């Protein structure tokens, strides 16, 4: 199945990730934008994910702007839409890269995210508090 809509990719990946998180929220408002998925993992790290079916340049810019509010930040793309020249740009930015193979129904961590060095702690704690109080919501 090829993904027609971004939320289809999100649904598949989140079904895998929810087993590795303590709490999560979808479509999380932050400033004047929305983060597709935010969660607290089993080690109490706050991480975010931006999903895109294509338009790698746009998702990389979004991730760069948002990563300071998280311990770790990822981009998730369908495996078939991955272009290798995108790999180096993501790695340089310290952002993680997940690829989802819809034929094998397999999520691959192509690049593990680096811990964000320049964290904006007021935002990080705001997100952590909201997750702890309102987590596990599958909103759209």
PDB file of C-alpha atoms in Angstrom:
ATOM      1  CA  UNK A   1       0.000   0.000   0.000  1.00  0.00           C
ATOM      2  CA  UNK A   2       1.385   3.398  -0.955  1.00  0.00           C
ATOM      3  CA  UNK A   3       0.501   6.194   1.399  1.00  0.00           C
ATOM      4  CA  UNK A   4      -1.871   8.721  -0.043  1.00  0.00           C
ATOM      5  CA  UNK A   5      -2.160  10.855   3.102  1.00  0.00           C
ATOM      6  CA  UNK A   6       0.362  11.759   5.786  1.00  0.00           C
ATOM      7  CA  UNK A   7      -1.929  10.558   8.587  1.00  0.00           C
ATOM      8  CA  UNK A   8      -1.789   7.019   7.125  1.00  0.00           C
ATOM      9  CA  UNK A   9       1.988   6.988   7.660  1.00  0.00           C
ATOM     10  CA  UNK A  10       1.526   8.475  11.133  1.00  0.00           C
ATOM     11  CA  UNK A  11      -0.991   5.788  12.119  1.00  0.00           C
ATOM     12  CA  UNK A  12       1.364   2.953  11.095  1.00  0.00           C
ATOM     13  CA  UNK A  13       4.416   4.398  12.833  1.00  0.00           C
ATOM     14  CA  UNK A  14       2.609   5.472  15.995  1.00  0.00           C
ATOM     15  CA  UNK A  15       1.168   1.968  16.365  1.00  0.00           C
ATOM     16  CA  UNK A  16       4.780   0.761  16.622  1.00  0.00           C
ATOM     17  CA  UNK A  17       6.025   3.609  18.832  1.00  0.00           C
ATOM     18  CA  UNK A  18       3.258   3.623  21.405  1.00  0.00           C
ATOM     19  CA  UNK A  19       4.706   0.442  22.889  1.00  0.00           C
ATOM     20  CA  UNK A  20       7.982   2.290  23.561  1.00  0.00           C
ATOM     21  CA  UNK A  21       6.568   5.435  25.136  1.00  0.00           C
ATOM     22  CA  UNK A  22       5.080   6.291  28.487  1.00  0.00           C
ATOM     23  CA  UNK A  23       2.769   8.947  27.095  1.00  0.00           C
ATOM     24  CA  UNK A  24       2.215  10.662  23.749  1.00  0.00           C
ATOM     25  CA  UNK A  25       0.128  13.239  21.912  1.00  0.00           C
ATOM     26  CA  UNK A  26      -0.615  13.769  18.242  1.00  0.00           C
ATOM     27  CA  UNK A  27      -0.929  17.137  16.518  1.00  0.00           C
ATOM     28  CA  UNK A  28       0.726  19.029  19.358  1.00  0.00           C
ATOM     29  CA  UNK A  29       0.459  22.847  19.080  1.00  0.00           C
ATOM     30  CA  UNK A  30       3.753  24.669  19.597  1.00  0.00           C
ATOM     31  CA  UNK A  31       4.010  28.367  18.786  1.00  0.00           C
ATOM     32  CA  UNK A  32       2.302  28.955  15.461  1.00  0.00           C
ATOM     33  CA  UNK A  33       2.839  25.405  14.192  1.00  0.00           C
ATOM     34  CA  UNK A  34       1.869  21.840  15.034  1.00  0.00           C
ATOM     35  CA  UNK A  35       4.246  18.977  15.814  1.00  0.00           C
ATOM     36  CA  UNK A  36       2.894  15.721  14.382  1.00  0.00           C
ATOM     37  CA  UNK A  37       3.839  13.522  17.348  1.00  0.00           C
ATOM     38  CA  UNK A  38       5.382  14.184  20.770  1.00  0.00           C
ATOM     39  CA  UNK A  39       6.116  11.603  23.436  1.00  0.00           C
ATOM     40  CA  UNK A  40       8.007  10.711  26.576  1.00  0.00           C
ATOM     41  CA  UNK A  41      10.019   7.536  26.154  1.00  0.00           C
ATOM     42  CA  UNK A  42      10.780   4.890  28.776  1.00  0.00           C
ATOM     43  CA  UNK A  43      13.913   6.866  29.799  1.00  0.00           C
ATOM     44  CA  UNK A  44      11.890  10.054  30.427  1.00  0.00           C
ATOM     45  CA  UNK A  45      13.192  11.801  27.293  1.00  0.00           C
ATOM     46  CA  UNK A  46      10.825  14.077  25.402  1.00  0.00           C
ATOM     47  CA  UNK A  47      10.967  13.505  21.665  1.00  0.00           C
ATOM     48  CA  UNK A  48       9.136  14.816  18.643  1.00  0.00           C
ATOM     49  CA  UNK A  49       8.535  13.542  15.127  1.00  0.00           C
ATOM     50  CA  UNK A  50       7.590  15.317  11.924  1.00  0.00           C
ATOM     51  CA  UNK A  51       6.063  13.056   9.290  1.00  0.00           C
ATOM     52  CA  UNK A  52       6.172  13.790   5.562  1.00  0.00           C
ATOM     53  CA  UNK A  53       5.351  11.773   2.494  1.00  0.00           C
ATOM     54  CA  UNK A  54       7.726  13.880   0.407  1.00  0.00           C
ATOM     55  CA  UNK A  55       9.087  17.480   0.400  1.00  0.00           C
ATOM     56  CA  UNK A  56      12.247  16.671   2.341  1.00  0.00           C
ATOM     57  CA  UNK A  57      13.474  20.267   2.270  1.00  0.00           C
ATOM     58  CA  UNK A  58      10.354  21.493   4.088  1.00  0.00           C
ATOM     59  CA  UNK A  59      10.421  18.800   6.774  1.00  0.00           C
ATOM     60  CA  UNK A  60      14.117  19.397   7.471  1.00  0.00           C
ATOM     61  CA  UNK A  61      13.480  23.120   8.008  1.00  0.00           C
ATOM     62  CA  UNK A  62      10.553  22.305  10.320  1.00  0.00           C
ATOM     63  CA  UNK A  63      12.695  19.892  12.320  1.00  0.00           C
ATOM     64  CA  UNK A  64      15.543  22.400  12.687  1.00  0.00           C
ATOM     65  CA  UNK A  65      13.117  25.018  14.038  1.00  0.00           C
ATOM     66  CA  UNK A  66      11.453  22.635  16.485  1.00  0.00           C
ATOM     67  CA  UNK A  67      14.300  20.514  17.842  1.00  0.00           C
ATOM     68  CA  UNK A  68      15.333  22.946  20.622  1.00  0.00           C
ATOM     69  CA  UNK A  69      12.065  22.171  22.447  1.00  0.00           C
ATOM     70  CA  UNK A  70      12.870  18.449  22.691  1.00  0.00           C
ATOM     71  CA  UNK A  71      15.519  16.085  24.010  1.00  0.00           C
ATOM     72  CA  UNK A  72      15.467  14.313  20.629  1.00  0.00           C
ATOM     73  CA  UNK A  73      13.803  15.101  17.328  1.00  0.00           C
ATOM     74  CA  UNK A  74      13.072  12.868  14.330  1.00  0.00           C
ATOM     75  CA  UNK A  75      11.839  13.057  10.779  1.00  0.00           C
ATOM     76  CA  UNK A  76       9.837  10.095   9.483  1.00  0.00           C
ATOM     77  CA  UNK A  77       9.402   9.318   5.775  1.00  0.00           C
ATOM     78  CA  UNK A  78       8.131   6.365   3.780  1.00  0.00           C
ATOM     79  CA  UNK A  79      11.100   4.143   2.848  1.00  0.00           C
ATOM     80  CA  UNK A  80      10.336   4.410  -0.860  1.00  0.00           C
ATOM     81  CA  UNK A  81      10.551   8.235  -0.791  1.00  0.00           C
ATOM     82  CA  UNK A  82      13.988   8.348   0.852  1.00  0.00           C
ATOM     83  CA  UNK A  83      16.781   9.967  -1.151  1.00  0.00           C
ATOM     84  CA  UNK A  84      20.331   9.326   0.014  1.00  0.00           C
ATOM     85  CA  UNK A  85      21.462  12.953  -0.443  1.00  0.00           C
ATOM     86  CA  UNK A  86      18.946  13.850   2.296  1.00  0.00           C
ATOM     87  CA  UNK A  87      20.756  11.564   4.755  1.00  0.00           C
ATOM     88  CA  UNK A  88      23.830  13.795   5.196  1.00  0.00           C
ATOM     89  CA  UNK A  89      21.753  16.953   5.672  1.00  0.00           C
ATOM     90  CA  UNK A  90      19.685  15.329   8.420  1.00  0.00           C
ATOM     91  CA  UNK A  91      22.740  13.860  10.131  1.00  0.00           C
ATOM     92  CA  UNK A  92      24.542  17.242  10.104  1.00  0.00           C
ATOM     93  CA  UNK A  93      21.520  18.842  11.790  1.00  0.00           C
ATOM     94  CA  UNK A  94      21.588  16.291  14.650  1.00  0.00           C
ATOM     95  CA  UNK A  95      18.105  15.134  13.780  1.00  0.00           C
ATOM     96  CA  UNK A  96      17.086  11.496  13.669  1.00  0.00           C
ATOM     97  CA  UNK A  97      15.623   9.813  10.603  1.00  0.00           C
ATOM     98  CA  UNK A  98      13.022   7.057  10.622  1.00  0.00           C
ATOM     99  CA  UNK A  99      11.970   5.231   7.482  1.00  0.00           C
ATOM    100  CA  UNK A 100       8.812   3.179   7.307  1.00  0.00           C
ATOM    101  CA  UNK A 101       8.592   0.341   4.800  1.00  0.00           C
ATOM    102  CA  UNK A 102       4.883  -0.138   4.185  1.00  0.00           C
ATOM    103  CA  UNK A 103       5.375  -3.411   2.284  1.00  0.00           C
ATOM    104  CA  UNK A 104       7.260  -5.056   5.148  1.00  0.00           C
ATOM    105  CA  UNK A 105       5.455  -3.013   7.822  1.00  0.00           C
ATOM    106  CA  UNK A 106       8.851  -2.226   9.340  1.00  0.00           C
ATOM    107  CA  UNK A 107      10.158   0.947  11.007  1.00  0.00           C
ATOM    108  CA  UNK A 108      13.889   1.537  10.569  1.00  0.00           C
ATOM    109  CA  UNK A 109      15.908   4.080  12.540  1.00  0.00           C
ATOM    110  CA  UNK A 110      18.198   5.176   9.716  1.00  0.00           C
ATOM    111  CA  UNK A 111      19.823   7.866  11.902  1.00  0.00           C
ATOM    112  CA  UNK A 112      19.532   7.973  15.673  1.00  0.00           C
ATOM    113  CA  UNK A 113      18.840  11.511  16.844  1.00  0.00           C
ATOM    114  CA  UNK A 114      21.555  13.271  18.810  1.00  0.00           C
ATOM    115  CA  UNK A 115      20.608  14.758  22.137  1.00  0.00           C
ATOM    116  CA  UNK A 116      19.675  18.363  21.446  1.00  0.00           C
ATOM    117  CA  UNK A 117      22.511  20.566  22.743  1.00  0.00           C
ATOM    118  CA  UNK A 118      20.745  23.914  22.713  1.00  0.00           C
ATOM    119  CA  UNK A 119      17.542  23.027  24.504  1.00  0.00           C
ATOM    120  CA  UNK A 120      14.970  25.627  25.335  1.00  0.00           C
ATOM    121  CA  UNK A 121      14.088  24.312  28.780  1.00  0.00           C
ATOM    122  CA  UNK A 122      10.880  26.325  29.353  1.00  0.00           C
ATOM    123  CA  UNK A 123       9.378  24.726  26.227  1.00  0.00           C
ATOM    124  CA  UNK A 124      10.760  21.302  27.064  1.00  0.00           C
ATOM    125  CA  UNK A 125       9.169  21.379  30.526  1.00  0.00           C
ATOM    126  CA  UNK A 126       5.907  22.792  29.107  1.00  0.00           C
ATOM    127  CA  UNK A 127       5.719  19.850  26.699  1.00  0.00           C
ATOM    128  CA  UNK A 128       6.667  17.359  29.424  1.00  0.00           C
ATOM    129  CA  UNK A 129       3.939  18.697  31.746  1.00  0.00           C
ATOM    130  CA  UNK A 130       1.266  18.611  29.052  1.00  0.00           C
ATOM    131  CA  UNK A 131       2.209  15.074  28.111  1.00  0.00           C
ATOM    132  CA  UNK A 132       2.093  13.916  31.699  1.00  0.00           C
ATOM    133  CA  UNK A 133      -1.338  15.479  32.198  1.00  0.00           C
ATOM    134  CA  UNK A 134      -2.977  14.823  28.816  1.00  0.00           C
ATOM    135  CA  UNK A 135      -1.048  12.011  27.134  1.00  0.00           C
ATOM    136  CA  UNK A 136      -2.137   9.136  24.914  1.00  0.00           C
ATOM    137  CA  UNK A 137      -4.450  11.209  22.733  1.00  0.00           C
ATOM    138  CA  UNK A 138      -4.948  10.245  19.107  1.00  0.00           C
ATOM    139  CA  UNK A 139      -6.287  13.579  17.847  1.00  0.00           C
ATOM    140  CA  UNK A 140      -6.277  14.768  14.260  1.00  0.00           C
TER     141      UNK A 140
END
